[in-house]
XYZ file of C-alpha atoms in Angstrom:
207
model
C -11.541 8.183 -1.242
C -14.685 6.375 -1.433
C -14.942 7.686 -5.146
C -11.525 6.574 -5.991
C -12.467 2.899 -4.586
C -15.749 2.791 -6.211
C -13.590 3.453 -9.839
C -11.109 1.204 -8.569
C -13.828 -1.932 -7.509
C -15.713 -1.004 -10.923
C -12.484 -1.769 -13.137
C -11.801 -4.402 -11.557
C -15.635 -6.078 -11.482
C -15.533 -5.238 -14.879
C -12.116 -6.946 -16.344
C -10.597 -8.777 -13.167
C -13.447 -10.493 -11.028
C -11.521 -12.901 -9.335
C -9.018 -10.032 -8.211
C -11.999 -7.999 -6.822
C -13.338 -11.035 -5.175
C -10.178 -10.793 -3.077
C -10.912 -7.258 -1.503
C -12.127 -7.514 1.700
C -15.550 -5.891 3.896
C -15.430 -2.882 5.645
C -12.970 -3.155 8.979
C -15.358 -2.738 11.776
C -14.886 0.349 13.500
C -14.684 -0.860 17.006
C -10.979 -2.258 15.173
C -10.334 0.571 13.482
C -10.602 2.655 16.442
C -8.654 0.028 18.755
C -5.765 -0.297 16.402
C -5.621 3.774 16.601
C -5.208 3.498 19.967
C -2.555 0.756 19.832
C -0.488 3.162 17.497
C -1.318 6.179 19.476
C -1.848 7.939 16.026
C -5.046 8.780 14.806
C -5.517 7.631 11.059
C -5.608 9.870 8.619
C -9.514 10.723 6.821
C -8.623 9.009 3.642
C -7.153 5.622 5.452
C -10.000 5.844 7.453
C -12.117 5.799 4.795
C -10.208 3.322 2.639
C -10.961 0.967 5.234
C -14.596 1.740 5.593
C -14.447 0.254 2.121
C -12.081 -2.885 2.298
C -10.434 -3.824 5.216
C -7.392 -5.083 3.231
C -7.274 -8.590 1.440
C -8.994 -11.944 1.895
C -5.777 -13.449 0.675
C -2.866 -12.333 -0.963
C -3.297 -10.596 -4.382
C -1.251 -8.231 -6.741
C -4.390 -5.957 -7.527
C -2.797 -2.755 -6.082
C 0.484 -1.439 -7.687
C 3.575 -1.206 -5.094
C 2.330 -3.405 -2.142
C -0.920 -5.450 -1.017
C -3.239 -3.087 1.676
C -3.081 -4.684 4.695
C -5.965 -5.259 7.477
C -6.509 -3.388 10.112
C -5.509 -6.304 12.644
C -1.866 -6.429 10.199
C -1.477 -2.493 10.169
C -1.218 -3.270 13.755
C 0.841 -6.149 13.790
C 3.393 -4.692 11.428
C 3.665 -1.360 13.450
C 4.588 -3.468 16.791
C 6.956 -5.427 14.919
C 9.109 -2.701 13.638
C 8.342 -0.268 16.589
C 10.291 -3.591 19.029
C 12.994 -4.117 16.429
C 13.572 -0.430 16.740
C 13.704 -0.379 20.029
C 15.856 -3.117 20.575
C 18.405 -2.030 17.571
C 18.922 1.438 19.371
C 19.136 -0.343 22.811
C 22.094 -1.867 21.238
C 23.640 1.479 19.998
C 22.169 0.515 16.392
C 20.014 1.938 14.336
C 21.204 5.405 14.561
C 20.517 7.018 10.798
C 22.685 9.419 9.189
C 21.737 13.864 9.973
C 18.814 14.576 7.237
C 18.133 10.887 6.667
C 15.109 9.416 7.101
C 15.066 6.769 10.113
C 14.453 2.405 9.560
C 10.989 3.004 11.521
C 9.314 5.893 13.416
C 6.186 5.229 15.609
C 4.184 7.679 13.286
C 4.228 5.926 10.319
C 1.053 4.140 9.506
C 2.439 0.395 7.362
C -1.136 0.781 5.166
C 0.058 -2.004 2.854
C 3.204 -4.634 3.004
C 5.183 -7.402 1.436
C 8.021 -9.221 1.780
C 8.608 -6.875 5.049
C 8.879 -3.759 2.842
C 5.833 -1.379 3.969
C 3.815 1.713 2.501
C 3.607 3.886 5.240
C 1.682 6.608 6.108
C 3.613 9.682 7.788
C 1.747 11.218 10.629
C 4.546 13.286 12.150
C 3.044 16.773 12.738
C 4.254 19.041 9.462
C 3.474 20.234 6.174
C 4.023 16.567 4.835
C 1.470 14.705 7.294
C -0.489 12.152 5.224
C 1.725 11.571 2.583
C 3.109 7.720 1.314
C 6.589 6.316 1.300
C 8.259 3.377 1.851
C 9.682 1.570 4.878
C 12.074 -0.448 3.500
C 13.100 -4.065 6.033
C 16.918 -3.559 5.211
C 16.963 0.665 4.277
C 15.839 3.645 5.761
C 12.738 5.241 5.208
C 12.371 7.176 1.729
C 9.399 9.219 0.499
C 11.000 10.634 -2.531
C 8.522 9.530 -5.832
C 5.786 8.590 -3.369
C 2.284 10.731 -3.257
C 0.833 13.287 -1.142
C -1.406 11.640 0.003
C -3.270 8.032 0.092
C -6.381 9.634 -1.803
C -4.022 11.006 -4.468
C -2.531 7.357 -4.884
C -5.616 5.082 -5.151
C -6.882 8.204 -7.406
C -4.203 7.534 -9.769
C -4.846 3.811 -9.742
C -8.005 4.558 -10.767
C -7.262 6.648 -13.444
C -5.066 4.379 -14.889
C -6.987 1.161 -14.753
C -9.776 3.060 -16.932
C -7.654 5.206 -19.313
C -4.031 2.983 -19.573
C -0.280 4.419 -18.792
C 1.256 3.537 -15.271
C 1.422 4.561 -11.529
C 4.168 6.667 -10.785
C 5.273 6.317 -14.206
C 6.518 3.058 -12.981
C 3.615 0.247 -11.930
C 1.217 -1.313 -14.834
C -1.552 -3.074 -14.917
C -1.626 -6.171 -16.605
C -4.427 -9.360 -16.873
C -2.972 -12.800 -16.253
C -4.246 -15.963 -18.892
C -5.977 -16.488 -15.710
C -7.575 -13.273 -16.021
C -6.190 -11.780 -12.287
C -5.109 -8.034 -12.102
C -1.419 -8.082 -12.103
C 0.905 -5.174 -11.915
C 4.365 -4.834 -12.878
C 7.169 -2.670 -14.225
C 6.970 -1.376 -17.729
C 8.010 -3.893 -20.354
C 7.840 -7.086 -18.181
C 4.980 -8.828 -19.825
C 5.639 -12.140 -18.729
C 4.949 -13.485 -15.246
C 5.902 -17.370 -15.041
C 6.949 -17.398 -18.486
C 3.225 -16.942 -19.056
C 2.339 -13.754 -21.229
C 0.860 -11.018 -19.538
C -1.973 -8.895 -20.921
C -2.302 -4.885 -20.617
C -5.550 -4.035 -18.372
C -8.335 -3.444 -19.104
C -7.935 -5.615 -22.302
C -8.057 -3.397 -25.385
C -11.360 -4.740 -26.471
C -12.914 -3.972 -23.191
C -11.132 -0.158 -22.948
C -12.498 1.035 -26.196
């Protein structure tokens, strides 16, 4: 993990400055350890790790392809939130998902990034798929179909693709803004604001 973050900060020193300014310290681990307490699930090595190296964002910023990693104070934050609207949707007979579909929110998912409400998630539920990334939609159930194994595997394949091209998940690209920011998208949308968007790194800088 701290290999795949050390690629990730170097691309991103190198061709997006300003975006890498917005990557936080280390958590603290004092917080890191309270917040696993809060949860009642111990993190995974790799999150734990990932936040040794950045505790989320400073601000908001599109440098990481599906959603923005959150803070250790937010992963909490957004796990209460869900874990009381949970509650109080089955309290009133709601919330009940479909046999062999995935629920709105379980207590062992770790929200490790989030926007608009719609969370990557970490599943910690005991099993052969522990550790591995989905997405906790705010109006949909849970799905982990196309996510990764695992969060290494993901930032790993950010990293590989900021330094050799192609996207993430065959989906997510990385583009430069005219203001030079990291920005990912889908394939083919190379505008943003009716402002052209530039592949990353910049071909002059790749070769």
């Amino acid at each position: 993990m701290r290999v795949a973050w050390a690629r990730n900060d170097a691309c991103m020193r190198a061709h997006a400055p300003d975006s890498y300014e917005e990557l936080a310290p280390p958590a603290g681990p004092a917080a890191v350890e309270a917040a696993q307490a809060e949860l009642g699930v111990r993190f995974p090595a790799d999150l734990l790790a990932s936040l040794a190296c950045h505790d989320g964002l400073r601000h908001w910023a599109n440098c990481l392809p599906v959603r923005p990693p959150l803070p250790v104070s937010e992963i909490v934050g957004h796990w209460r939130m869900c874990v009381e609207i949970d509650e109080a949707n089955r309290a009133d007979g709601e919330g009940r998902e479909p046999e062999d579909e995935e629920p709105w929110w379980h207590p062992q998912w770790v929200p490790w990034a989030q926007s608009d409400g719609d969370a990557q998630i970490i599943d910690m539920r005991p099993g052969p798929d522990q550790g591995r990334l989905g997405m906790a939609y705010h109006d949909d159930c849970g799905v982990f179909e196309g996510g990764w194994p695992s969060l290494s595997a993901y930032l790993t394949e950010v990293a590989e693709v900021l330094e050799k091209g192609g996207a993430v998940g065959g989906t997510w690209v990385p583009y430069l803004t005219c203001d030079g920011e990291l920005w990912w998208s889908l394939k083919d949308e190379t505008e943003l604001n009716g402002e052209p968007l530039t592949p990353a790194p910049a071909p002059a800088a790749a070769s």
